[in-house]
Coordinates of C-alpha atoms in Angstrom, one line a residue:
Chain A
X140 CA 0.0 0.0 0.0
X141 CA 1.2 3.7 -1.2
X142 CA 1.1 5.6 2.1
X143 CA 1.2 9.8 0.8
X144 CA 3.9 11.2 1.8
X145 CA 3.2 14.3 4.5
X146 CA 4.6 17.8 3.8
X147 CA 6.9 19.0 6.2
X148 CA 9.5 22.0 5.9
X149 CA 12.1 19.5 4.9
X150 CA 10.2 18.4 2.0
X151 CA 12.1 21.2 0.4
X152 CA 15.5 20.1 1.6
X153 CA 14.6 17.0 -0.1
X154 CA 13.3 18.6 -3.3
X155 CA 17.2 20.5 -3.0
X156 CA 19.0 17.2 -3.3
X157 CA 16.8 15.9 -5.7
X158 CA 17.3 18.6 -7.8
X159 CA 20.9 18.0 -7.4
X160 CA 20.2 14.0 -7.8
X161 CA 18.2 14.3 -10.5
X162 CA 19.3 17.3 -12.9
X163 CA 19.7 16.0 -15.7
X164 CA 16.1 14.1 -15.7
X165 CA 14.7 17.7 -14.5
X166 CA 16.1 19.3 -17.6
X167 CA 15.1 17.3 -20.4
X168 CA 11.9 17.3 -18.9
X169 CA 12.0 21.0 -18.6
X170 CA 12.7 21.2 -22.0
X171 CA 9.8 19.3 -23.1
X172 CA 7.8 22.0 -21.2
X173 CA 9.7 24.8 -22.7
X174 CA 8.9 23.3 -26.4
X175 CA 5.5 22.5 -25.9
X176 CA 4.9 25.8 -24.1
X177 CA 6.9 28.0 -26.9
X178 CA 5.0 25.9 -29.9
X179 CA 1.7 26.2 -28.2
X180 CA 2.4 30.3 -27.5
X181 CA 4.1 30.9 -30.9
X182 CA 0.8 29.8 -32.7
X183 CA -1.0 31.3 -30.4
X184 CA 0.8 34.6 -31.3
X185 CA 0.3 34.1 -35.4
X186 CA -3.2 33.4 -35.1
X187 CA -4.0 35.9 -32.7
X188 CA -1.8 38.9 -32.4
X189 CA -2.4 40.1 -36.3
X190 CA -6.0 39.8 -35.9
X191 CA -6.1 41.6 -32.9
X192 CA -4.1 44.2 -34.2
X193 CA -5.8 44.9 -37.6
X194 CA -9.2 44.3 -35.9
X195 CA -8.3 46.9 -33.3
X196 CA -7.3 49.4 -36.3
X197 CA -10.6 48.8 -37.9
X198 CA -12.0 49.6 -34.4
X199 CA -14.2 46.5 -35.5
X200 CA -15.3 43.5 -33.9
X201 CA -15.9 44.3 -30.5
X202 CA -17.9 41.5 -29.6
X203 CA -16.0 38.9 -31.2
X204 CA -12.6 40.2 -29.0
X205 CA -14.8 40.3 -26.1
X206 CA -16.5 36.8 -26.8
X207 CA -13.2 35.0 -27.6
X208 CA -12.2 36.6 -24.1
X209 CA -15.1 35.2 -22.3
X210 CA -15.2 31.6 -24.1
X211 CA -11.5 31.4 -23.3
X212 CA -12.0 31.6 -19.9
X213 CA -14.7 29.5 -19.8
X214 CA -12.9 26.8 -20.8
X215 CA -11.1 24.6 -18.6
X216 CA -7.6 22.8 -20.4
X217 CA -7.8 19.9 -19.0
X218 CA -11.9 19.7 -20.7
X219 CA -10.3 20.6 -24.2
X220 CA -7.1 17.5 -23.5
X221 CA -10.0 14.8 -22.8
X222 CA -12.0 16.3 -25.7
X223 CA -8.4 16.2 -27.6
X224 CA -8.0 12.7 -27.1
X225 CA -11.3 12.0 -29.1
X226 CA -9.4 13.5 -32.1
X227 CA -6.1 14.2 -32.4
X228 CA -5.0 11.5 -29.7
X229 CA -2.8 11.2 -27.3
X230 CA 0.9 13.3 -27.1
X231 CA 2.0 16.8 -28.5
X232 CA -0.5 18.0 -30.6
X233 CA -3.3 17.5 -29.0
X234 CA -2.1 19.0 -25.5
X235 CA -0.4 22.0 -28.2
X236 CA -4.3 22.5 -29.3
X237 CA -5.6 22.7 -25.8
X238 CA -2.8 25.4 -24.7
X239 CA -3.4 27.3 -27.8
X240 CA -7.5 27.9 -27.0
X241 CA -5.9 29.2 -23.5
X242 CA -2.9 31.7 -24.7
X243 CA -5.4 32.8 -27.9
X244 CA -8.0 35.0 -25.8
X245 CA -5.1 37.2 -23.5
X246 CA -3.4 38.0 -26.7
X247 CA -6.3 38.5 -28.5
X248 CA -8.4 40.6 -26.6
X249 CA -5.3 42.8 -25.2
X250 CA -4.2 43.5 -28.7
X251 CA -7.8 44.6 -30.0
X252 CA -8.5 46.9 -26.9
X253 CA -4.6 48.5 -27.1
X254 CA -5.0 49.4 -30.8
X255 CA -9.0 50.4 -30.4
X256 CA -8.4 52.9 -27.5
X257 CA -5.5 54.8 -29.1
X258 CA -6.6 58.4 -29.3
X259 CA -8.7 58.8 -32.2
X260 CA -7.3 62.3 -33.4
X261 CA -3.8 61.1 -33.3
X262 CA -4.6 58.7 -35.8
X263 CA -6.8 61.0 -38.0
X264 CA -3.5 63.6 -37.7
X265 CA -1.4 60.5 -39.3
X266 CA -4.0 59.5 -42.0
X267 CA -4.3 63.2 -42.6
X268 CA -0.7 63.5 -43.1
X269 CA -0.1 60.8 -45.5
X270 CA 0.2 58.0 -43.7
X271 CA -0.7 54.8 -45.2
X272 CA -3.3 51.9 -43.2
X273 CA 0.0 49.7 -42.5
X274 CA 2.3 52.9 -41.5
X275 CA -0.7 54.0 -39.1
X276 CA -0.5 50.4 -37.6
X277 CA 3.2 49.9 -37.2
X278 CA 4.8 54.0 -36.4
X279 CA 1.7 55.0 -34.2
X280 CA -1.0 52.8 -33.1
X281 CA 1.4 50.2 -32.5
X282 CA 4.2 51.6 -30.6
X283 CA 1.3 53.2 -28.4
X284 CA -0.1 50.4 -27.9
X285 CA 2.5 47.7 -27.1
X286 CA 2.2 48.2 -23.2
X287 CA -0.8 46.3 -23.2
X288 CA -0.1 44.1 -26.2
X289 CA 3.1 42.6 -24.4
X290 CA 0.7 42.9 -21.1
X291 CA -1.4 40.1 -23.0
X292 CA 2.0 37.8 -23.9
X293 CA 2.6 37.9 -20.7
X294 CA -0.3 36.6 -19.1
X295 CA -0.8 34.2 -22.1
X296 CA 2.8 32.8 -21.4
X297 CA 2.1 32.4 -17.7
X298 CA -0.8 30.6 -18.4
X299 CA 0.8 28.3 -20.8
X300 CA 3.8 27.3 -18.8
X301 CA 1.5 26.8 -15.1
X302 CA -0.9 24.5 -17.3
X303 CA 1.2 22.9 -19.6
X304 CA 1.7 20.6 -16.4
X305 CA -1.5 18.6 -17.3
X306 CA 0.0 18.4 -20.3
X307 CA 1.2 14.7 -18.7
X308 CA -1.7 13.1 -18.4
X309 CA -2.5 13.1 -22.2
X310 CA 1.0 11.9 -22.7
X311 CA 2.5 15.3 -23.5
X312 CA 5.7 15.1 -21.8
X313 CA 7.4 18.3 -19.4
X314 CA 7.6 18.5 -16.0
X315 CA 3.8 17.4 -15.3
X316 CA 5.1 14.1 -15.4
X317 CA 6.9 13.8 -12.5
X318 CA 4.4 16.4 -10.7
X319 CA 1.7 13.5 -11.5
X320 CA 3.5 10.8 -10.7
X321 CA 4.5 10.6 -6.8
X322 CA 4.5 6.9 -7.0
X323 CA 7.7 7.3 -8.6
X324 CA 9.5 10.6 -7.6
X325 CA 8.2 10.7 -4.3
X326 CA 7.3 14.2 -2.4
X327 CA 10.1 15.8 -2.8
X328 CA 10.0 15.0 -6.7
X329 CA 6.6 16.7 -7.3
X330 CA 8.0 19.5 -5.1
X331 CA 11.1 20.0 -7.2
X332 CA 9.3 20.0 -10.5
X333 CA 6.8 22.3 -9.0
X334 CA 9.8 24.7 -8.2
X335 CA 10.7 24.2 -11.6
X336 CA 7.3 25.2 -13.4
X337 CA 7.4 28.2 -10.9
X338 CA 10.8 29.3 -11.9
X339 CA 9.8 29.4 -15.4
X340 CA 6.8 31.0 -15.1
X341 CA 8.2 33.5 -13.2
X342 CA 11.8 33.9 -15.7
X343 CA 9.0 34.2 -19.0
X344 CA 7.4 37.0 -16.5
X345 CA 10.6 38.6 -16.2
X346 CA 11.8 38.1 -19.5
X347 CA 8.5 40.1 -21.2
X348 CA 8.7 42.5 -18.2
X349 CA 12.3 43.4 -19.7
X350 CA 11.0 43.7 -23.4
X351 CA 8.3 46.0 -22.2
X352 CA 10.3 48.3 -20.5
X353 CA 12.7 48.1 -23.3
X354 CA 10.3 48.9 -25.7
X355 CA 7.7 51.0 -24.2
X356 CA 7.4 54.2 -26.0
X357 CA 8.9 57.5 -24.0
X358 CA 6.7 59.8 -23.5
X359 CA 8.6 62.2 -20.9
X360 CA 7.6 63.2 -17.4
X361 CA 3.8 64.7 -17.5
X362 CA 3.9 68.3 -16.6
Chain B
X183 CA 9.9 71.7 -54.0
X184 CA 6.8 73.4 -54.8
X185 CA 6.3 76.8 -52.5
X186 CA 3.7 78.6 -54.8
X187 CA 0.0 78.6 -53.7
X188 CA -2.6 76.1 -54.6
X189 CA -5.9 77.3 -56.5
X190 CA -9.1 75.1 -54.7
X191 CA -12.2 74.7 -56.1
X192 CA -15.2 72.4 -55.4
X193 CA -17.2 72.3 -57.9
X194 CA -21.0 70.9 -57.1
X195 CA -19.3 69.1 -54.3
X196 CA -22.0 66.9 -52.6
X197 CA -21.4 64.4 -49.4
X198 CA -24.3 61.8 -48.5
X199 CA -24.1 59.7 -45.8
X200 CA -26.1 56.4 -46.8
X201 CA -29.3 56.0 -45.0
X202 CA -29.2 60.3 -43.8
X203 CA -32.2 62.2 -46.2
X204 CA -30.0 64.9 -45.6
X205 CA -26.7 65.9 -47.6
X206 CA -23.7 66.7 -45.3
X207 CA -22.6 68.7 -47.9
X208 CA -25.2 69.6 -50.1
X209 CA -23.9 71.1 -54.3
X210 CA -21.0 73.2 -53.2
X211 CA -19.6 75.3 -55.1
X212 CA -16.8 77.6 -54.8
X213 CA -13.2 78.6 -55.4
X214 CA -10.5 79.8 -53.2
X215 CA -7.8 81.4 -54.9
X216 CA -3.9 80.9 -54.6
X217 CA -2.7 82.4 -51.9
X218 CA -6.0 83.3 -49.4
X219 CA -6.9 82.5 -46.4
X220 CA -10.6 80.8 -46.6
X221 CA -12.5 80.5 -43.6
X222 CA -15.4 78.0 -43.6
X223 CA -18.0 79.0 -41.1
X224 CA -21.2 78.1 -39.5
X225 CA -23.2 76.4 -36.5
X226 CA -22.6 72.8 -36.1
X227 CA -24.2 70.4 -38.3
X228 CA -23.2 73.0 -41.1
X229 CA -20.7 70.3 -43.1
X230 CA -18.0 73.3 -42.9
X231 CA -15.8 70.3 -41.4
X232 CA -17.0 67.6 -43.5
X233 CA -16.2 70.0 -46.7
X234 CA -12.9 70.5 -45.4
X235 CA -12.1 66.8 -45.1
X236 CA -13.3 66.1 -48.4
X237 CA -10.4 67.5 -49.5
X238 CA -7.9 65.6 -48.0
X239 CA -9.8 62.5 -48.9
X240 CA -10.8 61.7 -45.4
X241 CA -14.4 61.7 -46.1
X242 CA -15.1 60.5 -49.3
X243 CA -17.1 62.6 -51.9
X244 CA -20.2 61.2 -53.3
X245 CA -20.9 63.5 -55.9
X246 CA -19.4 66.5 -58.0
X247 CA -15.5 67.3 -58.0
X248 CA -12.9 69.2 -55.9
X249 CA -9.3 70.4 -58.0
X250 CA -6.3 71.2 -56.8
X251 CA -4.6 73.4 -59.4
X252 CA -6.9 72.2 -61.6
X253 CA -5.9 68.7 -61.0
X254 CA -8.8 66.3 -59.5
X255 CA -8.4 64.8 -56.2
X256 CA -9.2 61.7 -57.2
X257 CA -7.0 61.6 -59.9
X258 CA -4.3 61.6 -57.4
X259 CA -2.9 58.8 -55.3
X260 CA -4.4 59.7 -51.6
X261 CA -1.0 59.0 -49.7
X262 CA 0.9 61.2 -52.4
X263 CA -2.3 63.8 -51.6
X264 CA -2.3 63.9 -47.8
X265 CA 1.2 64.4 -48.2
X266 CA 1.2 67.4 -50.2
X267 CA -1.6 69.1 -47.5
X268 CA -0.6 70.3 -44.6
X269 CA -3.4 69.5 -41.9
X270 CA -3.7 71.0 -38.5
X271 CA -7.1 69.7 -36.7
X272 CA -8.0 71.1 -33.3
X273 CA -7.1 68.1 -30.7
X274 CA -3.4 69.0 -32.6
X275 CA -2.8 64.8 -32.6
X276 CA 0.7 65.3 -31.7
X277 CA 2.6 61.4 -31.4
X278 CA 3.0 61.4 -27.7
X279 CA 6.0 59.0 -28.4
X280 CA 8.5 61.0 -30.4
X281 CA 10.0 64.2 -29.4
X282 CA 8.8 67.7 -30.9
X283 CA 11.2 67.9 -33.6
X284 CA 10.1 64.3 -34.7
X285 CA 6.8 65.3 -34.9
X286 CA 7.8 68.2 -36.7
X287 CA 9.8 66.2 -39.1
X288 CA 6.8 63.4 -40.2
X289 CA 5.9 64.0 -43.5
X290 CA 9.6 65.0 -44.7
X291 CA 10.8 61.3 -43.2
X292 CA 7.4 60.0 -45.2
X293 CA 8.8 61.5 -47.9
X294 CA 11.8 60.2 -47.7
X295 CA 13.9 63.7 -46.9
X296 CA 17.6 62.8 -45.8
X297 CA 17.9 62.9 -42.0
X298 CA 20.4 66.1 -41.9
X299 CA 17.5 67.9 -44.4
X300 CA 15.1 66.8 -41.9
X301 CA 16.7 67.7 -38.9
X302 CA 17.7 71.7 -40.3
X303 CA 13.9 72.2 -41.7
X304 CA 12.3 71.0 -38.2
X305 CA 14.9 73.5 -36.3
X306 CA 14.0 75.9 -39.1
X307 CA 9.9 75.5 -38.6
X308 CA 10.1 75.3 -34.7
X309 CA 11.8 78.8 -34.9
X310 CA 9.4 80.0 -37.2
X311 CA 6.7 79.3 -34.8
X312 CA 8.1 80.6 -31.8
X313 CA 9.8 78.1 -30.4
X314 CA 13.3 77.2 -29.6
X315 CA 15.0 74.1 -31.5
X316 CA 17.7 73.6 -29.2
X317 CA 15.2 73.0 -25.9
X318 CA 12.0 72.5 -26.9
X319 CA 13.0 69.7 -29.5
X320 CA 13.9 67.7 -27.5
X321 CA 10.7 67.7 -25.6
X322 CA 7.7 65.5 -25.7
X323 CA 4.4 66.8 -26.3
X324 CA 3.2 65.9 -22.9
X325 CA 5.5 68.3 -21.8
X326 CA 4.3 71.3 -23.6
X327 CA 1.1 73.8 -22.9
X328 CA -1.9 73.8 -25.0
X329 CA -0.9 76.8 -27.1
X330 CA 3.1 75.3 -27.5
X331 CA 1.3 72.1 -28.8
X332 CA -0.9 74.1 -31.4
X333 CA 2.4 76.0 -32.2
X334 CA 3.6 72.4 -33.1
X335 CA 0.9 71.2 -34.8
X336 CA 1.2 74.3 -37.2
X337 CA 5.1 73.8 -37.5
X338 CA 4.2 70.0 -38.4
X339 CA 1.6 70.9 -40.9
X340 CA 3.9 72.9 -43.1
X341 CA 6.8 70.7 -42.9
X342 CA 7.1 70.0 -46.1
X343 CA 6.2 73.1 -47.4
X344 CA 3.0 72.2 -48.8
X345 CA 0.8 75.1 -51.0
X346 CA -2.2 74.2 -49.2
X347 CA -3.0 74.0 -45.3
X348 CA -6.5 72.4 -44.3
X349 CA -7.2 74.0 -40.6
X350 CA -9.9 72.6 -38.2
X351 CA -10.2 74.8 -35.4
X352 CA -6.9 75.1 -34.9
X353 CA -7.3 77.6 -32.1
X354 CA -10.5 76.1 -30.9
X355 CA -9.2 74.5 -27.7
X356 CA -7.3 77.5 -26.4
X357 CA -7.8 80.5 -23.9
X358 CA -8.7 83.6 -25.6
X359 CA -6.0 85.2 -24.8
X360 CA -3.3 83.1 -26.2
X361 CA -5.9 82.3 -29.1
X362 CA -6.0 85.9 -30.1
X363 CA -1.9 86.0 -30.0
X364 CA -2.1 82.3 -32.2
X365 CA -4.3 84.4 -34.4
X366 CA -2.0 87.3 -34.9
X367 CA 1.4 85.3 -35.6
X368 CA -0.8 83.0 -38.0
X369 CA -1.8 86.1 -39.9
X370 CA 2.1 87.0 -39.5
X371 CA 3.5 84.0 -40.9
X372 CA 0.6 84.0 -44.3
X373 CA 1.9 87.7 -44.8
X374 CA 5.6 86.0 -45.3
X375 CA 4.2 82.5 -46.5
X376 CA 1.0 83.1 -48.8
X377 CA -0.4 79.6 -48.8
X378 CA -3.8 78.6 -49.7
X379 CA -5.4 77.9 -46.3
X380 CA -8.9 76.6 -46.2
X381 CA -10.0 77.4 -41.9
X382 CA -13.2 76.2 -40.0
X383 CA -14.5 77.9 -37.2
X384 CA -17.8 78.5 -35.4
X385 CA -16.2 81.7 -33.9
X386 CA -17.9 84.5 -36.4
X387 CA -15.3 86.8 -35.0
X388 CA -12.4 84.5 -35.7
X389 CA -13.3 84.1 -39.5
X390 CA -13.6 88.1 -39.8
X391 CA -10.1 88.4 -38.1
X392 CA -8.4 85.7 -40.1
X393 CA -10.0 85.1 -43.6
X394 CA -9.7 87.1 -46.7
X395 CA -12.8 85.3 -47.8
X396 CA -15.8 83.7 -45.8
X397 CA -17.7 80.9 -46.6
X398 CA -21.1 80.9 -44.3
X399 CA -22.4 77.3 -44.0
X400 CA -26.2 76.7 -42.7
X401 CA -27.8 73.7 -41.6
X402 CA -28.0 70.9 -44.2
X403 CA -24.2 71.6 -45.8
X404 CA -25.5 74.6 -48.1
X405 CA -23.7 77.3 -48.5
X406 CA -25.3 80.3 -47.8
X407 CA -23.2 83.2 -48.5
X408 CA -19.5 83.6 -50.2
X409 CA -17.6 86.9 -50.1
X410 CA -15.2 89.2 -47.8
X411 CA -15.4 89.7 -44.8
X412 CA -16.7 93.2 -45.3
X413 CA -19.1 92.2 -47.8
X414 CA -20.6 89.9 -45.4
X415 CA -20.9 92.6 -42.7
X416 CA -22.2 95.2 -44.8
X417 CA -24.1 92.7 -47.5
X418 CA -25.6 89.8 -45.6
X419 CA -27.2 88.0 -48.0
X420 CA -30.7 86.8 -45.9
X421 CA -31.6 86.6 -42.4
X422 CA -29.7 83.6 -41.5
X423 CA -26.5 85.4 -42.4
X424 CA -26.9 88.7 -40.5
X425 CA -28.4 86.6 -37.6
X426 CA -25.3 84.5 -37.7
X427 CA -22.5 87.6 -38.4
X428 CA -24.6 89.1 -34.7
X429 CA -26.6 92.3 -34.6
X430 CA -23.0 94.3 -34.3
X431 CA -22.3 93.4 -37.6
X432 CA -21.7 97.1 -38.3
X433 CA -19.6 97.4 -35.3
X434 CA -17.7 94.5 -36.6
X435 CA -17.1 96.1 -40.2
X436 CA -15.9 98.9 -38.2
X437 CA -13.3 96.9 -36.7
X438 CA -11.9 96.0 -40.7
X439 CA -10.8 99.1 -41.3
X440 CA -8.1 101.7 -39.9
X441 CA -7.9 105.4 -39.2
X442 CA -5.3 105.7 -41.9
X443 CA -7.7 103.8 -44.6
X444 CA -10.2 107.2 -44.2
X445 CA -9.4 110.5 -46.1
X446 CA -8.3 112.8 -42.6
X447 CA -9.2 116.0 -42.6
X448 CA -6.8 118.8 -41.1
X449 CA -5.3 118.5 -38.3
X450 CA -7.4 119.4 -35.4
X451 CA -8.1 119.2 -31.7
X452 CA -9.5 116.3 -29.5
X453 CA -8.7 112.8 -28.6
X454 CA -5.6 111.3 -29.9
X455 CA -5.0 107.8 -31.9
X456 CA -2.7 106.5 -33.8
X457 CA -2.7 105.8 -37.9
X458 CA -3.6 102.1 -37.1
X459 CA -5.9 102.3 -34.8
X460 CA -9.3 100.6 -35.6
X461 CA -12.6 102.4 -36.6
X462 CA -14.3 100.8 -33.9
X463 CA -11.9 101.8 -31.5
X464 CA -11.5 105.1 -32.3
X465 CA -15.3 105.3 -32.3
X466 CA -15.0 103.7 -28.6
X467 CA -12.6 106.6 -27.9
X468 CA -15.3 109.2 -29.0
X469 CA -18.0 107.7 -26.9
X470 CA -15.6 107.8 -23.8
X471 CA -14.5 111.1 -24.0
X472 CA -17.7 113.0 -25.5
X473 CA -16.1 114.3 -28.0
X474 CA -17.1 114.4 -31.9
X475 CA -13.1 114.5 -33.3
X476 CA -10.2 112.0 -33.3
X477 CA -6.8 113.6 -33.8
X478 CA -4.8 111.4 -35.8
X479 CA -1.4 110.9 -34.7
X480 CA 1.7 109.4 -37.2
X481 CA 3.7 106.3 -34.7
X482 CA 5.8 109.1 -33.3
X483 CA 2.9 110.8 -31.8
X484 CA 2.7 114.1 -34.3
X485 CA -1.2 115.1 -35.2
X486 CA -1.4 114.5 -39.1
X487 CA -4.8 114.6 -39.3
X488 CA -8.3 114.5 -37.9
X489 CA -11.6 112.2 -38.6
X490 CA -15.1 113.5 -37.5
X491 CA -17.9 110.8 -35.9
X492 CA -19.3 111.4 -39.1
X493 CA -16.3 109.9 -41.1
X494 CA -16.3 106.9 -38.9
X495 CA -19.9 106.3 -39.5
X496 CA -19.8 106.9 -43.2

């Protein structure tokens, strides 16, 4: 009989040395969950991020950004693997599909409401002056906008990595294996690869933080 | 480059909006010639903005023709259009993520300007407008008051030395007092620059001041009356007009003209004003002091002249 393992404060002590025991398992499996977060947030990006964009331009399609936010949320991962199964079967793909319906909506929606609430007569002054639909997207609306653009990344790439764990139980790979499987790695397994999924999370975090701060337009100090 | 004036004419111009009875701009016709200042005015819901965005293409015209030089707009390529108008609208639009002399510098960059010609007209334009390369270049627009902004907008707008300037209320949003200075260097700058300038205003007084012709507009985009200022005051055309010019429409003609416009008589005694002092104000003058006779005076102060009421009233 499996007896569960209690927490205690030296469960982390023990998650420390089997880090150290362990590294090289912990790695590849972080890179599985590295891939099959980047794939899943890369198409979430080209399907989303240039609609959002050019619908946000058109100032068109306000319910459908709003929709796709709701509908998003509605929908629990783990639902869309099981329904996955059913079609695409078990492994990469179909855990891919399931973390691409959750990264879609952030991106989505933040890039449609960033480009929708630039300030109207800025935009007329650049269409007035010769600017062409593409130039108005890329010099001004854009730039303006990217705060909340990357805002949405962000939150899309958090999401991804924190619930590309279930990936595991469709046969995905990443560090959800070991999370799921205690029989196996014991506590202070789960506990490391939890520490791992944290630390990525939180490094993606960082990592978009930097390239907003980077690339946030200046606007000087307001007088 | 092209620096000479642009001739404008819309010719049966019409703008319907689908599913409005209404024109927004109903048959307009008229032309503004190289080198004048044309103020379109009227109350709101008068098209005078929608006719001046016809222009630039950014409401598109359902029927008739506008001309540029006597090319059609829609002949043109719109980009290669826009660019060759400058446009100052009332909210100014500045990009709040470049610095003033970017701003400044926009349609030369579209246009493909090399950066050092870029850099020397923006310097150049910023002067020109009052303001001072060097610091306030450097600046972002958040950083700037209202009027500095509008000074910006206006430096931006002619740029590229475009012969025609497309003005929405470009003074609209400001106190009156810095408004009326805006005004002044505006007129300033056409005396030295003589572009065609097509101007919308609701402020009757503000087309008087500014334009060498005004365009009244009345409800339904018609036009209701086209001439000089002083036509306008002294000629209104119906009731609508001389309601809209104000019932001190002859006070306001008064204000057109100067002391040294009149035939003086001889020198005599009374109240003194100088050569270019209005006839409205000299008229004030009268009223405060109870006397009959201005003494006109050159700059220096010496009595060349004299004007009875009667002269002023003529």
């Amino acid at each position: 009989m499996i007896v569960a393992a209690q927490f205690s404060p030296g469960t982390f002590v023990d998650a420390i040395h089997f880090m150290g025991n362990h590294a090289g398992l912990l790695l590849s499996k972080t890179g599985e969950h590295l891939e099959l977060s980047g794939v899943a947030l890369a198409i979430a990006l080209v399907l989303a991020l240039p609609l959002g964009l050019w619908l946000g331009h058109r100032h068109r399609g306000f319910l459908f950004a709003a929709s796709v936010a709701n509908v998003g949320r509605a929908l629990p991962s783990l639902v869309l693997i099981a329904f996955g199964l059913t079609v695409l079967g078990i492994g990469f793909w179909n855990n891919t599909a399931a973390l691409v319906v959750l990264a879609v909506p952030p991106i989505l929606t933040n890039a449609y409401f960033a480009i929708d609430n630039i300030d109207r007569d800025v935009v007329e002054a650049a269409r007035g002056m010769g600017f062409t639909e593409r130039q108005i997207l890329t010099r001004v609306e854009l730039p303006l906008g990217l705060p909340l653009v990357v805002a949405g990344i962000r939150i899309a790439a958090i999401f991804v990595i924190a619930t590309a764990t279930i990936a595991a139980v469709a046969g995905g790979g990443g560090l959800g294996e070991i999370i799921v499987n205690q029989a196996s790695y014991g506590l202070a397994g789960v506990v490391a690869a939890s520490l791992c999924v944290s630390a990525l999370a939180f490094l993606a975090a960082l990592l978009l933080a930097l390239v907003l701060r980077a690339a946030s337009p200046r606007q000087g100090p307001a007088t | 480059m092209p620096t000479s004036a642009a001739e404008v004419v819309f010719d049966k111009a019409t703008k319907l909006y689908p599913g409005r009875p209404e024109p927004a701009v109903d048959d307009l016709s008229l032309t503004v010639p190289a080198g004048e200042i044309c103020v379109l005015v009227g109350p709101s819901g008068s098209g005078k903005t929608t006719a001046l965005k016809l222009v630039n293409r950014l409401i598109y015209l359902t029927e008739g023709e506008i001309r540029i030089d006597g090319t059609k707009i829609y002949d043109l390529d719109v980009t290669e259009l826009r660019r060759s108008i400058g446009y100052v609208i009332q909210q100014v639009g500045l990009f709040p993520h470049m610095t003033v002399e970017a701003n400044v510098g926009t349609v030369p960059r579209l246009l493909g300007w090399p950066k050092q010609r870029i850099r020397e007209r923006s310097a150049e334009l910023l002067e020109l407008v009052g303001l001072d390369p060097a610091q306030d270049g450097a600046r972002y627009p958040a950083q700037l008051s209202g009027g500095q902004q509008q000074r910006v907008g206006l430096a931006r707008a002619l740029a590229a030395n475009p012969p025609l300037m497309l003005m929405d209320e470009p003074f609209g949003a400001i106190d009156p007092i810095v408004r009326a200075r805006l005004q002044d260097e505006f007129l300033r700058l056409q005396q030295e620059l003589r572009k065609t300038v097509l101007f919308v205003t609701h402020d009757i007084d503000e087309a008087i001041k500014i334009g060498d012709r005004i365009a009244i507009f009345r409800q339904g985009g018609k036009l209701a009356q086209y001439d000089t200022p002083e036509a306008i005051l002294r000629r209104p055309i119906d009731d609508f007009v001389a309601e809209f010019v104000g019932a001190d429409r002859a006070l306001k003609a008064l204000a057109l003209r100067t002391l040294g416009e009149l035939e003086l008589g001889p020198p005599r005694d009374g109240p003194r004003a100088t050569k270019d002092t209005t006839l409205r104000d000299a008229l004030a003058l009268l009223i405060d002091e109870h006397a009959d006779i201005v003494a006109v005076t050159d700059a220096d102060g010496a009595v060349v002249g004299s004007v009875t009421r009667d002269d002023l009233l003529q």
